[in-house]
Amino acid sequence: MSTLNEATTSRQVGDGYVLRPGERSDWNAVRSLYIECGGRSDAWFAWRYEDAPSVERAPIVVAEADGEVVGATASRGLRLRSGSAAAVALQVGTPVVAPAHRDRGLPAEMVAFLRDCAEQDCVLTVMDDGTLTNCLGPDWVRVQTQPTYYRVQNPAGLLDDSRRSVRALARALTPLARSYTAVRDSLAPISAGIDVTRHESVPVATFVDLYRRAVPFGLHAERDRRFYDWRLETPAWSYRAYTGGHDGPKVGIVTGTRTVDGTREVALTDVVPLVGVRRRLALTAVLRRICRDHPDADVVTCRGSAVPASLLSKFGFRPDTSVPISAVTSPATLAVAPAGGDGNREVLGVDVTEPTCWRLSGVEQVPD
């Protein structure tokens, strides 16, 4: 299970807790924690930690009390690329702690232990601000907000079931939301001469080829067949793809669809190529087709910067950093720390604490 430094043994923290790398014998205990305390499923755990390709295989740190596993923090190896150069980062997931052992600082202690023992080039995480505050120590740098852009087609789909009065108000506003998106669609630019194809399954070879046509000089997950084959098997999501261009595909977008508590979300999971001025016409045509194909979705979302914010705005997408979306959801934040506690902030010759060095999309933010 673990790919931490071989010299790693254990660390005592708090009142009688022991942190150590997870082992195969801990598997059932860790699985139970994620299912019973973290709201995960058997299928999710198997996909996340058993089926991942070797570069993605995740080390886990466990917290013990009296010999019992009461907490765990998972991570995954993420192959980063910038131009022709590659490195491996450790992406930390959300810690999970048994109810009787919460509010004792275990999440931050487990994340610190994982970071100090990591052999990768850097350690990173993408979490909401509330989770970050509970999990990260002073060595971490909050690099940039990772906004999610929402095209709200049914406002009730953004609100928690417990907020019934607000849900009732949101339902009343739904016709206004649909009118707004309809107006934005009518005003959005039309890309003449662009052929758009919908694929019921993702043509991975095509997407790898599109990615390789314009690999950006900015840190991002390397797209190859192994990565896509695993990433697009995420439980609870179903994936299809769209390609667009003239005389062959020039742009591709992967869409993921899920329904949670009756709310249907369609996410723009990945966009390739990640950069390029000439892709805008094809992007516009593909985005128009996606919106047209999903009129019954409560919300269509897009994370990261792969699709220009100005283009998303033309189709009625609003970031979760702005009102009114910010009232019901919170943006994620990219945070980084040196691996091994050595203080080195450079990866592939760039300072990982500089916001301009990153080009992330939804595909890097693996459902945790």
Coordinates of C-alpha atoms in Angstrom, one line a residue, residues 39-259:
G39 CA -19.4 8.3 3.3
R40 CA -17.5 6.3 0.6
S41 CA -18.5 3.0 -1.0
D42 CA -16.9 -0.3 -1.6
A43 CA -16.7 0.4 -5.3
W44 CA -15.0 3.8 -4.7
F45 CA -12.4 2.3 -2.3
A46 CA -11.6 -0.5 -4.8
W47 CA -11.2 2.0 -7.7
R48 CA -9.2 4.5 -5.7
Y49 CA -6.8 2.2 -3.9
E50 CA -6.9 -1.3 -5.6
D51 CA -7.4 -0.6 -9.3
A52 CA -5.2 2.5 -9.7
P53 CA -2.2 2.2 -12.1
S54 CA 1.2 2.0 -10.4
V55 CA 2.0 5.7 -10.7
E56 CA -1.3 6.5 -9.1
R57 CA -1.1 3.9 -6.4
A58 CA -1.7 5.7 -3.1
P59 CA 0.3 5.6 0.1
I60 CA -1.9 5.8 3.2
V61 CA -1.0 7.0 6.7
V62 CA -3.0 5.5 9.6
A63 CA -3.5 6.8 13.1
E64 CA -3.7 4.2 15.9
A65 CA -5.1 4.3 19.4
D66 CA -4.4 1.3 21.6
G67 CA -3.7 -0.8 18.5
E68 CA -6.9 0.2 16.7
V69 CA -6.9 2.2 13.4
V70 CA -8.9 5.3 14.2
G71 CA -7.8 7.6 11.3
A72 CA -6.4 7.5 7.8
T73 CA -5.1 9.9 5.2
A74 CA -4.8 8.7 1.7
S75 CA -2.9 10.1 -1.2
R76 CA -2.0 9.3 -4.8
G77 CA 1.0 9.7 -7.0
L78 CA 0.3 12.2 -9.8
R79 CA 2.6 12.4 -12.8
L80 CA 3.1 16.1 -13.5
R81 CA 4.2 17.5 -16.9
S82 CA 5.4 20.9 -18.0
G83 CA 6.4 21.0 -21.7
S84 CA 8.6 18.0 -22.3
A85 CA 9.7 17.5 -18.7
A86 CA 7.9 15.3 -16.1
A87 CA 7.9 14.8 -12.3
V88 CA 5.8 13.0 -9.7
A89 CA 3.8 14.7 -7.0
L90 CA 2.0 13.3 -4.0
Q91 CA -1.6 14.5 -4.0
V92 CA -3.1 14.3 -0.5
G93 CA -6.7 13.3 -0.1
T94 CA -9.1 14.3 2.7
P95 CA -8.3 12.7 6.0
V96 CA -11.0 10.6 7.7
V97 CA -11.2 10.1 11.5
A98 CA -13.5 8.0 13.7
P99 CA -16.1 10.2 15.5
A100 CA -14.7 9.4 19.0
H101 CA -11.3 10.7 18.0
R102 CA -12.2 14.0 16.2
D103 CA -11.2 17.5 17.3
R104 CA -7.8 16.3 18.4
G105 CA -5.7 17.6 15.5
L106 CA -5.3 14.2 13.9
P107 CA -6.0 15.3 10.3
A108 CA -3.2 17.9 10.4
E109 CA -0.8 15.5 12.1
M110 CA -1.4 12.7 9.5
V111 CA -0.9 15.1 6.6
A112 CA 2.3 16.5 8.1
F113 CA 3.6 12.9 8.6
L114 CA 2.7 12.0 5.1
R115 CA 4.5 15.1 3.7
D116 CA 7.6 14.6 5.8
C117 CA 8.0 11.0 4.6
A118 CA 7.2 11.6 1.0
E119 CA 9.8 10.8 -1.7
Q120 CA 8.0 12.6 -4.5
D121 CA 9.1 15.9 -6.0
C122 CA 6.3 17.9 -4.2
V123 CA 3.2 17.4 -2.2
L124 CA -0.1 19.1 -3.2
T125 CA -3.8 19.0 -2.4
V126 CA -7.0 20.6 -3.7
M127 CA -9.6 21.1 -1.0
D128 CA -12.2 23.6 0.2
D129 CA -11.0 26.2 2.6
G130 CA -12.7 24.7 5.7
T131 CA -11.0 21.3 5.1
L132 CA -7.6 23.0 4.4
T133 CA -7.7 24.9 7.7
N134 CA -8.1 21.6 9.6
C135 CA -5.5 19.6 7.7
L136 CA -2.6 21.8 6.8
G137 CA 0.3 23.1 8.9
P138 CA 2.5 26.3 8.5
D139 CA 4.7 24.8 5.8
W140 CA 1.9 24.7 3.3
V141 CA 1.3 27.5 0.9
R142 CA -2.2 28.3 -0.5
V143 CA -1.3 28.9 -4.1
Q144 CA -4.5 29.7 -5.9
T145 CA -8.2 29.4 -5.8
Q146 CA -9.5 26.7 -8.1
P147 CA -13.0 28.0 -9.1
T148 CA -15.8 25.8 -10.3
Y149 CA -18.0 27.5 -12.9
Y150 CA -21.7 26.7 -12.7
R151 CA -24.3 27.0 -15.3
V152 CA -27.3 26.8 -13.1
Q153 CA -30.4 25.4 -14.8
N154 CA -32.3 24.5 -11.7
P155 CA -31.2 26.5 -8.6
A156 CA -32.6 23.9 -6.2
G157 CA -30.0 21.5 -7.4
L158 CA -27.3 23.5 -5.6
L159 CA -28.9 23.5 -2.1
D160 CA -28.7 21.0 0.7
D161 CA -31.8 19.0 1.5
S162 CA -31.8 20.4 5.1
R163 CA -32.4 23.9 3.9
R164 CA -36.0 23.4 2.9
S165 CA -37.1 27.0 3.0
V166 CA -34.3 28.0 0.8
R167 CA -35.0 25.1 -1.6
A168 CA -38.6 26.2 -1.9
L169 CA -37.4 29.7 -2.8
A170 CA -34.9 28.3 -5.3
R171 CA -37.6 26.2 -7.0
A172 CA -39.6 29.4 -7.5
L173 CA -36.6 31.0 -9.1
T174 CA -35.9 28.1 -11.5
P175 CA -37.9 29.6 -14.4
L176 CA -35.7 32.7 -14.1
A177 CA -32.6 30.6 -14.3
R178 CA -33.8 28.8 -17.4
S179 CA -34.6 32.1 -19.0
Y180 CA -31.2 33.4 -18.2
T181 CA -29.3 30.5 -19.7
A182 CA -31.6 30.6 -22.7
V183 CA -30.7 34.2 -23.3
R184 CA -27.0 33.6 -22.8
D185 CA -27.2 30.7 -25.3
S186 CA -28.9 33.0 -27.9
L187 CA -26.1 35.6 -27.4
A188 CA -23.2 33.1 -27.4
P189 CA -21.0 33.1 -30.6
I190 CA -21.8 30.6 -33.3
S191 CA -18.8 28.7 -34.8
A192 CA -19.7 28.1 -38.5
G193 CA -18.0 25.2 -40.3
I194 CA -17.1 23.3 -37.1
D195 CA -18.3 19.6 -37.0
V196 CA -19.1 18.3 -33.5
T197 CA -19.3 14.6 -32.7
R198 CA -20.7 13.1 -29.5
H199 CA -19.0 9.8 -28.4
E200 CA -20.9 7.5 -26.1
S201 CA -17.6 6.3 -24.8
V202 CA -14.4 8.3 -24.6
P203 CA -12.0 7.8 -27.6
V204 CA -8.9 7.7 -25.4
A205 CA -6.4 7.5 -28.3
T206 CA -8.0 10.7 -29.8
F207 CA -7.8 12.5 -26.5
V208 CA -4.2 11.6 -25.9
D209 CA -3.3 12.8 -29.4
L210 CA -5.2 16.1 -28.9
Y211 CA -3.4 16.6 -25.5
R212 CA 0.0 16.0 -27.1
R213 CA -0.5 18.6 -29.8
A214 CA -0.1 21.4 -27.4
V215 CA 1.4 20.4 -24.1
P216 CA 1.5 23.6 -22.0
F217 CA 4.5 25.0 -20.0
G218 CA 2.5 24.8 -16.8
L219 CA 2.2 22.0 -14.2
H220 CA -0.7 19.6 -14.9
A221 CA -1.5 15.9 -14.9
E222 CA 0.1 14.1 -17.8
R223 CA -2.6 12.6 -20.0
D224 CA -1.8 9.1 -21.3
R225 CA -3.9 6.0 -21.9
R226 CA -3.2 4.5 -18.5
F227 CA -4.3 7.7 -16.7
Y228 CA -7.5 8.1 -18.8
D229 CA -8.4 4.4 -18.5
W230 CA -8.3 4.6 -14.7
R231 CA -9.6 8.2 -14.2
L232 CA -12.7 7.6 -16.3
E233 CA -13.8 4.6 -14.3
T234 CA -14.7 6.7 -11.3
P235 CA -17.7 5.1 -9.5
A236 CA -21.0 7.1 -9.5
W237 CA -20.0 8.9 -12.7
S238 CA -20.7 8.0 -16.3
Y239 CA -18.6 9.6 -19.0
R240 CA -19.0 10.4 -22.7
A241 CA -17.0 12.7 -24.9
Y242 CA -17.4 15.4 -27.6
T243 CA -14.9 16.3 -30.3
G244 CA -15.0 19.3 -32.6
G245 CA -13.1 20.7 -35.5
H246 CA -12.8 21.2 -39.2
D247 CA -11.2 18.4 -41.2
G248 CA -10.8 16.3 -38.1
P249 CA -11.0 16.9 -34.3
K250 CA -9.2 19.9 -33.0
V251 CA -10.7 20.0 -29.5
G252 CA -12.1 17.3 -27.1
I253 CA -14.2 17.6 -24.0
V254 CA -15.0 14.7 -21.6
T255 CA -18.3 15.1 -19.8
G256 CA -19.1 13.3 -16.6
T257 CA -22.7 12.8 -15.3
R258 CA -24.0 11.9 -11.9
T259 CA -27.1 12.1 -9.8

